[in-house]
XYZ file of C-alpha atoms in Angstrom:
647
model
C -160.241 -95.808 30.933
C -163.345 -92.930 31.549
C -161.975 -89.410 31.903
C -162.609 -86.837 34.901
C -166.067 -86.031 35.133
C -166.575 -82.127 34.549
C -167.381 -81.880 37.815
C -164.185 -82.240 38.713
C -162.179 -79.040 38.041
C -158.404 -79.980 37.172
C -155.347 -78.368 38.583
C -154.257 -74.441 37.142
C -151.196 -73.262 38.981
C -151.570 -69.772 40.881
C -147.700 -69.492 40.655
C -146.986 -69.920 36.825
C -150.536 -68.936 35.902
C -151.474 -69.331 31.965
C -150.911 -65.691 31.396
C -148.123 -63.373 29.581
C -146.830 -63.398 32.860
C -145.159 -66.948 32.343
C -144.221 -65.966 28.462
C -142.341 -62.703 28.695
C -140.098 -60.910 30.565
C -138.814 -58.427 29.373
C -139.975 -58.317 25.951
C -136.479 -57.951 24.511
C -136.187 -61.659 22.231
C -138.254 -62.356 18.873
C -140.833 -63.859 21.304
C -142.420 -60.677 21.941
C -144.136 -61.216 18.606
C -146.438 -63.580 20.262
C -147.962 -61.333 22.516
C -151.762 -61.228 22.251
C -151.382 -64.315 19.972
C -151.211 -66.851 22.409
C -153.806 -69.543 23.914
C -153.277 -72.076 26.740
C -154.903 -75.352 25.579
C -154.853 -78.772 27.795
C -153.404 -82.166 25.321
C -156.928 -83.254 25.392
C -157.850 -80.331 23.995
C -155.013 -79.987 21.037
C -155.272 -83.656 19.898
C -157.143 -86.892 20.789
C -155.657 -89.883 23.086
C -152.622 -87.718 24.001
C -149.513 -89.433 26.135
C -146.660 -88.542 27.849
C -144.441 -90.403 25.067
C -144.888 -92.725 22.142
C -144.515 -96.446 21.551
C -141.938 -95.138 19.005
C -138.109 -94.008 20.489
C -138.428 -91.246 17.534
C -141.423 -90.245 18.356
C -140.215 -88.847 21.488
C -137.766 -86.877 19.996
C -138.069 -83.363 20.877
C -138.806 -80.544 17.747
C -138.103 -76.691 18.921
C -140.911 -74.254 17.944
C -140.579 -70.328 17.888
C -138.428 -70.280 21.055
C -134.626 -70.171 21.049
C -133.777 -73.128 23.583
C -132.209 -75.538 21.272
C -129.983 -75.729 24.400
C -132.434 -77.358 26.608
C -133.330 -79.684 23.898
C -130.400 -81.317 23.179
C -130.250 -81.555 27.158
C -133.704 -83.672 26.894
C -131.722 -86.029 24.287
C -129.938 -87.703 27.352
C -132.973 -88.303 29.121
C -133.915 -89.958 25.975
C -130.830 -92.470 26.366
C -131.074 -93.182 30.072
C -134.118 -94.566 32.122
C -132.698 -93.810 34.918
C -132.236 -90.334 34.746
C -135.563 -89.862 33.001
C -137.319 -90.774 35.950
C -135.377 -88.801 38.756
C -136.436 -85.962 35.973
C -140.068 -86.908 35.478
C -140.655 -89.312 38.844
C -142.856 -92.617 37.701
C -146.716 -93.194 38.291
C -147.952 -89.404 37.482
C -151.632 -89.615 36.044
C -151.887 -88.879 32.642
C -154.929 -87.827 30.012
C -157.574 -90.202 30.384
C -157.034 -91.746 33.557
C -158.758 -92.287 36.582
C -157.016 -89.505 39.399
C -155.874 -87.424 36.407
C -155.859 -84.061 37.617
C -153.852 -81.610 35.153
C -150.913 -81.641 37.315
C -147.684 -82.862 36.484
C -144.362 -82.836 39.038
C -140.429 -82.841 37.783
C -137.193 -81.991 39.271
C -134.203 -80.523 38.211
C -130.822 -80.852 39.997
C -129.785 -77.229 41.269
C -127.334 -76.049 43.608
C -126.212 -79.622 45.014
C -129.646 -80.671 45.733
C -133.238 -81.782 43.746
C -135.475 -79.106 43.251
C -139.367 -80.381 42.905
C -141.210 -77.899 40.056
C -144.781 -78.764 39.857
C -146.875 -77.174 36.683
C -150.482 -77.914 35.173
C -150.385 -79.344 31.848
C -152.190 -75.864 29.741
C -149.719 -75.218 27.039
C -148.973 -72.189 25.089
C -150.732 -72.560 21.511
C -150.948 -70.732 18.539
C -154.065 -71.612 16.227
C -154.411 -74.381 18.361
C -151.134 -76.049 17.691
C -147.928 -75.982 20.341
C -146.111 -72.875 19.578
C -143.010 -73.727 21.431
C -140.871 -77.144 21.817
C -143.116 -80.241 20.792
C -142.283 -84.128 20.193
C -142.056 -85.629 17.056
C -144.916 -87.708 17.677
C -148.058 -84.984 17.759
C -150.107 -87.275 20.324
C -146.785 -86.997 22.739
C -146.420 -84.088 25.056
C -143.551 -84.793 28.056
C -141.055 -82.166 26.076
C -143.969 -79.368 26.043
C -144.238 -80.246 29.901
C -140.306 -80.117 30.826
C -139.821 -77.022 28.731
C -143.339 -75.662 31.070
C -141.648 -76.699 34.163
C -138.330 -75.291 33.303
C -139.300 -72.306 32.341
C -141.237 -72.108 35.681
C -138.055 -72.684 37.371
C -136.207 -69.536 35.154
C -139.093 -67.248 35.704
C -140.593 -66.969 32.361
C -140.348 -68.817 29.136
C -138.348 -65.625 27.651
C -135.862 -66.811 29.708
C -135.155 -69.844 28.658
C -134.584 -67.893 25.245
C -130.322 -68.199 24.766
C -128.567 -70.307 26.736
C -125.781 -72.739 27.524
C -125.984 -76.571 26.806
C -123.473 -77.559 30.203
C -125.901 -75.906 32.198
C -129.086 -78.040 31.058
C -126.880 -81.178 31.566
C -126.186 -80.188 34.888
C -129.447 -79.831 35.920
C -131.079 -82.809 34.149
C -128.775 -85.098 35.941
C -126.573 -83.637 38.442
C -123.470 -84.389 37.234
C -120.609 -82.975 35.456
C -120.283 -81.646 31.863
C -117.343 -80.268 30.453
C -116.674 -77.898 27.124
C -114.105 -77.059 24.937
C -113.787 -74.432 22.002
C -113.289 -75.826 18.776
C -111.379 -72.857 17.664
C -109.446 -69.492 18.212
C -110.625 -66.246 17.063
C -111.102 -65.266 13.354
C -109.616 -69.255 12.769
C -110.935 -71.904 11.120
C -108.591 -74.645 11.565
C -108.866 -76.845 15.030
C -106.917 -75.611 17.885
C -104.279 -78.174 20.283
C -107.208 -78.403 22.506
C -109.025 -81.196 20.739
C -110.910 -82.824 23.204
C -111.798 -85.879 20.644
C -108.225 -88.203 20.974
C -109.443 -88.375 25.184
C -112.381 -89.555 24.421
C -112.302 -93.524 24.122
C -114.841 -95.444 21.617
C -116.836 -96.437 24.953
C -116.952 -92.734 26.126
C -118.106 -91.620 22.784
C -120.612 -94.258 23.083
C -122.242 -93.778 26.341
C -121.478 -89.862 26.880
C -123.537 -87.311 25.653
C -121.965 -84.970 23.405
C -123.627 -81.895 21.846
C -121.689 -79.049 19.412
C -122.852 -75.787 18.916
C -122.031 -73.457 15.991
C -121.751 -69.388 17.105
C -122.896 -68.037 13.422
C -124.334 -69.188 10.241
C -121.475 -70.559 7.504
C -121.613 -69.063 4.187
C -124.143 -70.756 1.800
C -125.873 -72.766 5.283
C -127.765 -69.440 6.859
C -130.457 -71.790 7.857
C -128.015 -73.270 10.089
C -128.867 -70.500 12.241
C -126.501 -68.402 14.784
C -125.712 -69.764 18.041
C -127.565 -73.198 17.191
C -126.827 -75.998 19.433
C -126.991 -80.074 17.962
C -126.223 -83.354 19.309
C -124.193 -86.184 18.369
C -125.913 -89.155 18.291
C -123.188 -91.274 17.143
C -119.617 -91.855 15.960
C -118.389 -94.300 14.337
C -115.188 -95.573 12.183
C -115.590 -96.617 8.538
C -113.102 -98.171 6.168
C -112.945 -96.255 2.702
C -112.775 -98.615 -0.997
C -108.893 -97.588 -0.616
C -108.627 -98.652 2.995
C -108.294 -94.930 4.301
C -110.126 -94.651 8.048
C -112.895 -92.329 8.693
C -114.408 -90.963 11.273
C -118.445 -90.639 10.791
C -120.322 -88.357 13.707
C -124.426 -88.913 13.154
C -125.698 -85.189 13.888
C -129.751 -84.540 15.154
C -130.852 -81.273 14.283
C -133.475 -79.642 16.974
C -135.575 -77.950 14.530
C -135.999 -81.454 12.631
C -134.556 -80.751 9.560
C -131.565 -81.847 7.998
C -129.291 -78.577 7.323
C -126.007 -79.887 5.412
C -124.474 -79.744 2.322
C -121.041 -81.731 2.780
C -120.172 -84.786 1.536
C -122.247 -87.228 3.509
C -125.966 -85.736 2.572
C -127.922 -88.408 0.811
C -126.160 -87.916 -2.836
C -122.805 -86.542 -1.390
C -120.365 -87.924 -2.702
C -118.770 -89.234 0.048
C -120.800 -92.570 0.159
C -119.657 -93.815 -3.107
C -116.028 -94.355 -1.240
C -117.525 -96.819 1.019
C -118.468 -100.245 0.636
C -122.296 -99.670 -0.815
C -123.927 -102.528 2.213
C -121.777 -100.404 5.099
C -123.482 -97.213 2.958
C -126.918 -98.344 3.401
C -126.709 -99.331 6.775
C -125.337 -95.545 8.013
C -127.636 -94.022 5.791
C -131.064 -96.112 7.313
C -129.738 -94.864 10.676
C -130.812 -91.291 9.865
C -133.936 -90.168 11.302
C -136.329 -87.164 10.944
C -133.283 -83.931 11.540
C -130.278 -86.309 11.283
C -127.744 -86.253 9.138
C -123.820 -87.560 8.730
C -120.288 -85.592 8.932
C -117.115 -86.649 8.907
C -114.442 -85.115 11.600
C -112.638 -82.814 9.396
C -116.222 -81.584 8.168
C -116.933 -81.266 11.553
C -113.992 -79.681 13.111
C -114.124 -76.885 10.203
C -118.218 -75.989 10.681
C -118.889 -76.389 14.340
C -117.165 -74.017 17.064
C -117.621 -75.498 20.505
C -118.328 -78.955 21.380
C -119.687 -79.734 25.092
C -119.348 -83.509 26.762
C -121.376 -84.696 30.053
C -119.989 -87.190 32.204
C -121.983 -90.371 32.078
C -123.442 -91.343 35.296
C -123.796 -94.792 36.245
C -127.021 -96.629 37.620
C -125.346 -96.141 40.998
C -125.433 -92.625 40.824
C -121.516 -92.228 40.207
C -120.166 -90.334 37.218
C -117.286 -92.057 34.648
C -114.795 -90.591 33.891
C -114.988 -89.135 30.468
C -111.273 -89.247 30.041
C -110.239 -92.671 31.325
C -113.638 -94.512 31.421
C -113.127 -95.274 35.442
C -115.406 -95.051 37.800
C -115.813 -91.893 40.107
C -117.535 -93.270 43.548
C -115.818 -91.219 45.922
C -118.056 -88.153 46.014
C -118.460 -85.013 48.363
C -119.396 -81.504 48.312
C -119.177 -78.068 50.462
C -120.678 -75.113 50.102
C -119.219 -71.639 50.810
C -119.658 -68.153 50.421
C -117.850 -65.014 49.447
C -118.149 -62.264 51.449
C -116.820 -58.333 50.925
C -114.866 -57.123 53.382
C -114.163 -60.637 54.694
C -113.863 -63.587 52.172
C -114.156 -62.177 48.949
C -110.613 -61.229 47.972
C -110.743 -61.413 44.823
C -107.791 -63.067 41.925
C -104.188 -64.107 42.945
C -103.364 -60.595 41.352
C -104.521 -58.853 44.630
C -102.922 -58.770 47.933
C -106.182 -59.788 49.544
C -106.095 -62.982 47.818
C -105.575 -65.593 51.108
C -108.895 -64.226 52.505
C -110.876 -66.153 50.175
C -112.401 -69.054 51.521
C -109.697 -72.067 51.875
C -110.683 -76.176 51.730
C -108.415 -78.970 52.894
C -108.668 -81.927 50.182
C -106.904 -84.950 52.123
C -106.241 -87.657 49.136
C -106.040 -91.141 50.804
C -104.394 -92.721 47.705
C -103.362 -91.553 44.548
C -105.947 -91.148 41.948
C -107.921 -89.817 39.307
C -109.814 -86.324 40.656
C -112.375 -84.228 39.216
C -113.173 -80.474 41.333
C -115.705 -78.524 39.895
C -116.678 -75.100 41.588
C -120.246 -74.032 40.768
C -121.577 -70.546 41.659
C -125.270 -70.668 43.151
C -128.385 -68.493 42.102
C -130.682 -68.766 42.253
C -131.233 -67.005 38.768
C -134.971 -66.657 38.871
C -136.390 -63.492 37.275
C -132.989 -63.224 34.906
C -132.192 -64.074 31.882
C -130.109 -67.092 31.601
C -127.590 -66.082 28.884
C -127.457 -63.306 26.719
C -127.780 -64.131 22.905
C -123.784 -64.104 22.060
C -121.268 -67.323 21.671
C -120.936 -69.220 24.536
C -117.664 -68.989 26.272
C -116.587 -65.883 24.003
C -113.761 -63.937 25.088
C -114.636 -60.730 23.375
C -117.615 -59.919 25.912
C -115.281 -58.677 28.630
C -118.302 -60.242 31.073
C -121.009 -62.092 31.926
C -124.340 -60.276 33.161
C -125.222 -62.547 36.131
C -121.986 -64.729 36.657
C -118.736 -63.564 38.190
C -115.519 -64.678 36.554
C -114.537 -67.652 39.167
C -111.795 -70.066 39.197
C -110.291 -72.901 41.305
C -106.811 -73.377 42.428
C -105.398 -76.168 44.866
C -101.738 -76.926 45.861
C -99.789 -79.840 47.732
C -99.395 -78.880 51.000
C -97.843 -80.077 54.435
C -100.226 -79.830 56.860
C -98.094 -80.102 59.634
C -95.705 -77.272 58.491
C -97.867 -75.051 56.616
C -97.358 -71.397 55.542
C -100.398 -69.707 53.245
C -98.441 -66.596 52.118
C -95.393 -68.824 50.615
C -98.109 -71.674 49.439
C -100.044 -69.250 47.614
C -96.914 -67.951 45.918
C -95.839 -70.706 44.336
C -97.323 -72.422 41.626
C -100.746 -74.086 42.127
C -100.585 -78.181 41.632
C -103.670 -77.612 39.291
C -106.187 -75.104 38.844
C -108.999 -73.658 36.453
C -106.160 -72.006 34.572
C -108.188 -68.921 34.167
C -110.899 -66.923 35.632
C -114.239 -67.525 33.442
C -117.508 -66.211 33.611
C -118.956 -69.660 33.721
C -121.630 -71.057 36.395
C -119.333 -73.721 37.027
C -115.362 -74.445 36.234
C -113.796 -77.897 36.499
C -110.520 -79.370 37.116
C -109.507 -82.818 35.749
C -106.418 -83.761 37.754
C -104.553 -86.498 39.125
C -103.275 -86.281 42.468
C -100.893 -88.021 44.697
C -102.068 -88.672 48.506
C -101.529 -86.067 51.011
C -102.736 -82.888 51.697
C -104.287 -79.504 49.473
C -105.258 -76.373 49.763
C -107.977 -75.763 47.254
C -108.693 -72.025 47.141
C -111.776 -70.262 45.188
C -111.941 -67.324 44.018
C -113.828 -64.568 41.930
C -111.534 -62.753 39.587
C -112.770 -59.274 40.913
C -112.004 -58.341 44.897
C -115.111 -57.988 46.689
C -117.476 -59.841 44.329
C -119.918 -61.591 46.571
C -121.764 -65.014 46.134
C -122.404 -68.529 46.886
C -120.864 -71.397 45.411
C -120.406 -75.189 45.859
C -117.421 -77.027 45.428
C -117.113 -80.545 44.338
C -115.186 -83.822 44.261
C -115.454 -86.881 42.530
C -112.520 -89.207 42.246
C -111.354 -92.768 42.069
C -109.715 -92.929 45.234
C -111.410 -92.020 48.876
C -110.916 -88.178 49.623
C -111.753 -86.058 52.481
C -113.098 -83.040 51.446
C -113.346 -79.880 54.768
C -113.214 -76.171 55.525
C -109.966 -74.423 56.710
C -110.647 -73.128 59.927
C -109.131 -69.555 60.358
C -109.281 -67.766 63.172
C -110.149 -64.040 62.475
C -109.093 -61.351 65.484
C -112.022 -60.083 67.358
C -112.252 -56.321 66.738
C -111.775 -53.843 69.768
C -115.564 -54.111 71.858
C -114.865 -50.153 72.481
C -114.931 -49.196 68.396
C -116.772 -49.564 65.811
C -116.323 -49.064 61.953
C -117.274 -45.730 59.738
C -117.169 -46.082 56.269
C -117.135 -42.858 53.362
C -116.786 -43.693 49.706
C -116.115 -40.524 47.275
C -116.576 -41.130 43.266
C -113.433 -39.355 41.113
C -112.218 -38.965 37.752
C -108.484 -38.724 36.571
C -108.636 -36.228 33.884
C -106.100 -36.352 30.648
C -103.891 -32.649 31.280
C -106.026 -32.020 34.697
C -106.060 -34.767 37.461
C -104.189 -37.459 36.026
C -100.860 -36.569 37.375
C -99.855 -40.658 37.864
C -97.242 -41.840 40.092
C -94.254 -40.852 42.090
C -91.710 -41.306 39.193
C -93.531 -37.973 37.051
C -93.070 -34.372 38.393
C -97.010 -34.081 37.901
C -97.663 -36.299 40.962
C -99.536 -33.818 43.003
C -102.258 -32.739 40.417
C -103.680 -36.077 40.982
C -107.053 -35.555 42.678
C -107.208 -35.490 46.925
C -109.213 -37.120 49.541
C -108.819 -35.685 52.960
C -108.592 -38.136 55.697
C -109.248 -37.501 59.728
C -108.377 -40.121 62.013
C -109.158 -39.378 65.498
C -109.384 -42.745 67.432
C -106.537 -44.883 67.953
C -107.223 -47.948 70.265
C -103.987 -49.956 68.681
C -104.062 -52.285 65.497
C -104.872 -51.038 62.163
C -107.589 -48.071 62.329
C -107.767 -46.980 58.756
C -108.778 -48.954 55.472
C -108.301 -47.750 52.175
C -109.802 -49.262 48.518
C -109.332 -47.867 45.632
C -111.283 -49.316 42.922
C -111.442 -48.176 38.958
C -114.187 -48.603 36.746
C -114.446 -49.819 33.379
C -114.174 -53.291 31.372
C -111.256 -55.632 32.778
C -109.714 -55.827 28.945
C -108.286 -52.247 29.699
C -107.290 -51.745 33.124
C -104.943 -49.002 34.264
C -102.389 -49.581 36.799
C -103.478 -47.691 39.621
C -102.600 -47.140 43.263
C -102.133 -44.624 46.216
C -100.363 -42.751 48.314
C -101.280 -40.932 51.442
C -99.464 -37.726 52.756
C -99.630 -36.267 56.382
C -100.594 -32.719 56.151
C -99.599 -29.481 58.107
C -102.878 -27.820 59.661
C -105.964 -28.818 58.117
C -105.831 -27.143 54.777
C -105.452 -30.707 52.271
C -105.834 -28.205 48.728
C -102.826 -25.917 49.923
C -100.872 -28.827 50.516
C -97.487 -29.161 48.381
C -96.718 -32.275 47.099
C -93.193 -33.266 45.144
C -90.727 -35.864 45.133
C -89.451 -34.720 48.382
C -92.532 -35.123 50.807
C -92.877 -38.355 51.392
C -96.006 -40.229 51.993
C -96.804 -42.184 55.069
C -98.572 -45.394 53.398
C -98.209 -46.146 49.481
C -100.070 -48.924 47.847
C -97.935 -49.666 45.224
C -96.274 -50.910 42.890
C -99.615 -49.964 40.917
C -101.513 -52.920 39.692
C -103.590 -53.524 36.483
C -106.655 -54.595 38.810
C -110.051 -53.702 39.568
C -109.832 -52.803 42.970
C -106.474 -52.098 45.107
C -106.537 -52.116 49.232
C -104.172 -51.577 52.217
C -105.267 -51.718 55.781
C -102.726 -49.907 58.366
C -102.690 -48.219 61.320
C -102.402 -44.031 61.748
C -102.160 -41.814 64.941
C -105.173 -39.305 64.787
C -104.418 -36.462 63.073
C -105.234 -34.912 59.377
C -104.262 -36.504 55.836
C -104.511 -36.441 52.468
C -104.750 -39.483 49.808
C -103.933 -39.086 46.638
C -105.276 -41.901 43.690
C -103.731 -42.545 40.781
C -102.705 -44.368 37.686
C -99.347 -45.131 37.214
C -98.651 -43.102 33.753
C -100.385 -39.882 33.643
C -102.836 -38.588 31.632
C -104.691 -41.911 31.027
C -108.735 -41.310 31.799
C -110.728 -43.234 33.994
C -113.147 -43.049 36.681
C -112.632 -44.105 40.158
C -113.863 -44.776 43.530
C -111.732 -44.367 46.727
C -113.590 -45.974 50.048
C -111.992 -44.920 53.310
C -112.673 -47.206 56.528
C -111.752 -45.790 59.241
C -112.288 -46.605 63.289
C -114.232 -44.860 65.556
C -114.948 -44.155 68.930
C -118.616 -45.808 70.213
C -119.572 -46.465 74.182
C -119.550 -49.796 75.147
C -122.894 -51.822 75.350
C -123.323 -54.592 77.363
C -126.001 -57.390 76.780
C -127.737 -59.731 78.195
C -129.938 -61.405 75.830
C -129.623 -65.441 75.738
C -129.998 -67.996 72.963
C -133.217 -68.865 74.254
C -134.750 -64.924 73.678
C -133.634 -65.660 70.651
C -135.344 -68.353 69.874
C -138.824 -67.257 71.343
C -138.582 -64.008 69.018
C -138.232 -66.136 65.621
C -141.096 -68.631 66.570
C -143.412 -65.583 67.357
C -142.591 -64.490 63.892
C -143.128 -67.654 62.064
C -146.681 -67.258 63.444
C -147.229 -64.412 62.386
C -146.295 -64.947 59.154
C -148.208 -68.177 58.710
C-alpha cells in the first residue's frame, strides 16, 4: 500500500508533546542521564516496513531498554497470551505505517478506577543514535511495546514515572481484574515461609494464570540479576528424574533478554543429565531469547515475592485462582473517606464505626473474592519508590494510605454496630497495607455482612472502590446512616496548636506519675451551649507508626482565667479524660461543656518519652441564623452559565 503523501502532516500530541517534558520528572532516577541525548523518531523513520507485531509469537516479546519498568513488561506478557485482552488494550483496525488513513496516531486503554480509560499518543518515540532507548520488541521491525510503554507513561505523567513499580498494579490495569501477591520470605530468611502460595495453585491455574516473581536484591555471584528485578513464569511443569524422584520445572523469561542463571538447569547444568535425555531436549528447545529453567527449591531460595493474576474468561469473568471456578457474579461501589465524617481511621480508634459501612447479602453459599482498591488518580507522582515491594521496613508508602477490609456475619434484623465491630471479623485483610488494592479470598455462608473499610490512620482521606466477585449471586449496597443535623443557630470554630513533650521538661505523662501537671497546657473557652456535644478534641502525634507513644488527655476546669497558675495533682480531677492512652496516631473525644474556662493537658502515658504533637480543639459557636431562598433550579442556571464560559 502507498504511504501519506507529505502533504499530509501526521498527528503530534499537544498533551504528551515529544519534549523532556514527557521523559522526566523530577530528575531523581538514572534516567536523568538522558537528558539532552534524546530524539523522537517515527517507526518509519528508525527502520523500514515497520508493524505493530511480527508474524513470529517471539518476536513480539517485549526487551526493556535504559528504563526501570521491568514491571510493566512482564504485565505486557499476558497480553501476549490472550487475544482478548490484547484488543480491549490496543482496540482492532488502528492504521498502521504504510497504510492508506495512517495518521501517526495510535489509541489504547487501560482499566483504572472501575472503568476504561482511553489514552491516545502519536507514534514519535524516544531514540538514542537513532535506535529505541527505552522498552522495544524482540523483533526490530515491531513497535506495539514502544507504543504501550508511550501511552502508559502518558497516563503516569512522565516516563520517569513509570521508573519502579509494582507488577499487581500493571495487571490490574491491563485487564481489570484481580491479581494477588505473596512474599516468598521473612526478613533476613532464606528458607520459604507457611505462606506458599504454590500447593493452591492447580496444574490448570498454573497453566492459564499469569504468574510473575520478583527478586528485591542481587544474590551473591548473580549481580546482573539486578535489584528489585521483576520476571515471568512462562511455564511449569513436572518431570520424572532417571531414579523416579518428581520435579518441579518453572520456565523463567528474563525482560532484559538475557539469560541470568547459574543453577542447575542452565544449558550444561547438571541437572539435565538426571532426566531422560528426549524429555531433556524437548524442555531445553522450549527456551527462547531471555528464558531459562529452575526448579522449585532453586526458585523458592533466589526469588522473594511471587505475584498471580486471576485469569479472566472470554466472558469477561475472572477464575478463581484457588479453586479454578468460575466468578460471574460481579459488582462494585465506590466510596469515600472523609475527615471529620467517614474517615475514622483502624479498629484501634474509637472512631472506627464512622467509616463507611456496605451490606454484602450472600444468596447462597459460595466462593467470594472482595478486593478494596484506593483511587488516584496518581498523575504527576511517582508510582513506587525504588525499594522491595510490599517491605515492611518502610514504615509507609508515599502516595498510598495503609487500607484494609473487614466484613462480619450479621443479622440484619437485630443489628448492633458497636457489639458487631467488637467481635471478631468473619474475614478481613488481616492487616493494614500500604497497597493500592487489598483482597480477601473467603467463603461465605448466605445471609447478611457488614463489610467495613478503613485506612489505618484516623482522618486519612480518599477514594476507593470496593469489589465482589463470587460464585454465588450477591447483593452488594451502602449502609444508610442517618447523621443528626447540627443546631441551624451554630456553627463550628476550629484552632489547632503544634507542641512538643520534652524529656525532664513537658513530658510529665499520665495520671499514675506525680509529674502529671508539667505536661504542656492548652486553654480552652467555651461560651455557647445550645445542648449536645459543643467541644471536640484530637490529639494527634507525629512520627513513623513503628514507634508510637501511648498518648491521651485530660481536661481540667480552671478557677478564674489564669490556665499557667493552675495546680494540677492527683487530687483535682479532670472533667473529660481520653484514656486509657493508646499507641495510635491520632486520639479524639467529642463531649459536651457548660461555657466557662479550661485547660487540656496532652500527654504520653510514661513520662519523659519525646515527641511532637498536635492538639485540634472544635468547639461551637454562636452565628445568626440565615434564611434562604435559593431553589434547585438557581442552581442549575448558575452552573450552565459557567460551563459557557469556560468553553
Amino acid at each position: 500500500m502507498e504511504m501519506e503523501t507529505e502533504q499530509d502532516p501526521l498527528f503530534e500530541d499537544p498533551d504528551f508533546a515529544a519534549a523532556d517534558s514527557a521523559l522526566f520528572a523530577d530528575y531523581t532516577t538514572p534516567l536523568s542521564r538522558l537528558l539532552g541525548r534524546v530524539t523522537w523518531l517515527r517507526p518509519q523513520h528508525i527502520c523500514k516496513r515497520p508493524q505493530l507485531f511480527p508474524d513470529d509469537l517471539t518476536g513480539a516479546y517485549p526487551k526493556q531498554g535504559i528504563l526501570g519498568d521491568c514491571w510493566l513488561l512482564c504485565a505486557c506478557i499476558m497480553l501476549l497470551k490472550s487475544r482478548n485482552l490484547l484488543e480491549q488494550v490496543m482496540p482492532p483496525g488502528q492504521r498502521v505505517w504504510g497504510e492508506r488513513g495512517y495518521s501517526g496516531e495510535f489509541c489504547f486503554q487501560f482499566w483504572q478506577n472501575g472503568c476504561w480509560v482511553k489514552v491516545r499518543v502519536d507514534d514519535r518515540l524516544p531514540c538514542v543514535d537513532n535506535k529505541l532507548c527505552f522498552s522495544r520488541c524482540h523483533s526490530p521491525y515491531a513497535f506495539w511495546v514502544a507504543l504501550l510503554e508511550k501511552a502508559y507513561a502518558k497516563l503516569h505523567g512522565s516516563y520517569e514515572y513509570l521508573w519502579a513499580g509494582q507488577v499487581c498494579e500493571a495487571m490490574v490495569d491491563l485487564c481489570g481484574g484481580v491479581a494477588e501477591r505473596w512474599t516468598l520470605k521473612t526478613a533476613g530468611d532464606t528458607t520459604t515461609t507457611e505462606k506458599n502460595p504454590f500447593p493452591k495453585l492447580s496444574k490448570e491455574m498454573r497453566k492459564c494464570s499469569h504468574i510473575s516473581c520478583c527478586v528485591h536484591s542481587a544474590p551473591a555471584g548473580a549481580p546482573e540479576r539486578g535489584q528489585f528485578h521483576a520476571l515471568s513464569v512462562m511455564e511449569w511443569t513436572d518431570v520424572k528424574t532417571s531414579d523416579g524422584k518428581d520435579v518441579q520445572l518453572l520456565r523463567i523469561w528474563n525482560p532484559w533478554g538475557r539469560r541470568c542463571w547459574g543453577g542447575d538447569w542452565t544449558e550444561s547444568g547438571a541437572g539435565w543429565s538426571s532426566l531422560d535425555p528426549l524429555c531433556a531436549m524437548d524442555l531445553l528447545a522450549r527456551t527462547q531469547e531471555g528464558e531459562f529453567w529452575v526448579d522449585e527449591m532453586e526458585f523458592h531460595q533466589e526469588f522473594d515475592e511471587v505475584t498471580v493474576c486471576y485469569p479472566i474468561a472470554e466472558d469477561g469473568h475472572l477464575h478463581s485462582i484457588y479453586t479454578g471456578s468460575l466468578l460471574p457474579h460481579t459488582q462494585h461501589i465506590s466510596g469515600h473517606w472523609v475527615r471529620g465524617r467517614s474517615a475514622g481511621g483502624c479498629r484501634n480508634n474509637s472512631s472506627y464505626s464512622s467509616n463507611p459501612k456496605f451490606w454484602l447479602k450472600v444468596g447462597a453459599g459460595g466462593e467470594v473474592l472482595l478486593t478494596l482498591l484506593q483511587c488516584g488518580p496518581w498523575h504527576g507522582q511517582r508510582s513506587y519508590t525504588q525499594r522491595p515491594p510490599g517491605d515492611s521496613s518502610s514504615p509507609q508508602h508515599p502516595l498510598y494510605q495503609a487500607i484494609a477490609l473487614h466484613l462480619w456475619k450479621v443479622d440484619k434484623k437485630h443489628f448492633n454496630l458497636k457489639q458487631t465491630l467488637n467481635s471478631a471479623p468473619s474475614a478481613s485483610s488481616h492487616t493494614h497495607a500500604y497497597e493500592r488494592e487489598v483482597v480477601v479470598h473467603t467463603h461465605l455462608s448466605a445471609g447478611f455482612y457488614l463489610l467495613v473499610p478503613s485506612t489505618f490512620l484516623q482522618g486519612a482521606e480518599g477514594q476507593f472502590l470496593l469489589r465482589v466477585q463470587s460464585t454465588c449471586p450477591t447483593s452488594l449496597s451502602e449502609v444508610k446512616v442517618n447523621v443528626p443535623q447540627e443546631s441551624v443557630d451554630g456553627e463550628w470554630e476550629t484552632a489547632s496548636v503544634c507542641g512538643r513533650w520534652t524529656a525532664g521538661s513537658t513530658a510529665g505523662g499520665g495520671r499514675n506519675f506525680p509529674s502529671h501537671g508539667q505536661n504542656p497546657r492548652v486553654p480552652l473557652t467555651v461560651t455557647y451551649d445550645p445542648g449536645g456535644n459543643n467541644v471536640k478534641v484530637t490529639l494527634r502525634q507525629h512520627g513513623p507508626e513503628n514507634s508510637l507513644h501511648a498518648i491521651g488527655f485530660h481536661v481540667y476546669k480552671v478557677s478564674g482565667d489564669r490556665v499557667d497558675s493552675m495546680v494540677i495533682s492527683s487530687a483535682v480531677c479532670p472533667v473529660v479524660s481520653c484514656v486509657p492512652h493508646s499507641h495510635s496516631q491520632e486520639v479524639s473525644v467529642q463531649c459536651r461543656l457548660p461555657p466557662g474556662v479550661y485547660a487540656v493537658l496532652p500527654s504520653t502515658y510514661q513520662p519523659d518519652l519525646k515527641a511532637e504533637y498536635t492538639l485540634t480543639i472544635e468547639r461551637k459557636i454562636h452565628r445568626k441564623v440565615m434564611s434562604s431562598q435559593e431553589r434547585l433550579g438557581q442552581v442549575v442556571q448558575e452552573i450552565s452559565h459557567i460551563s459557557v464560559m469556560r468553553l
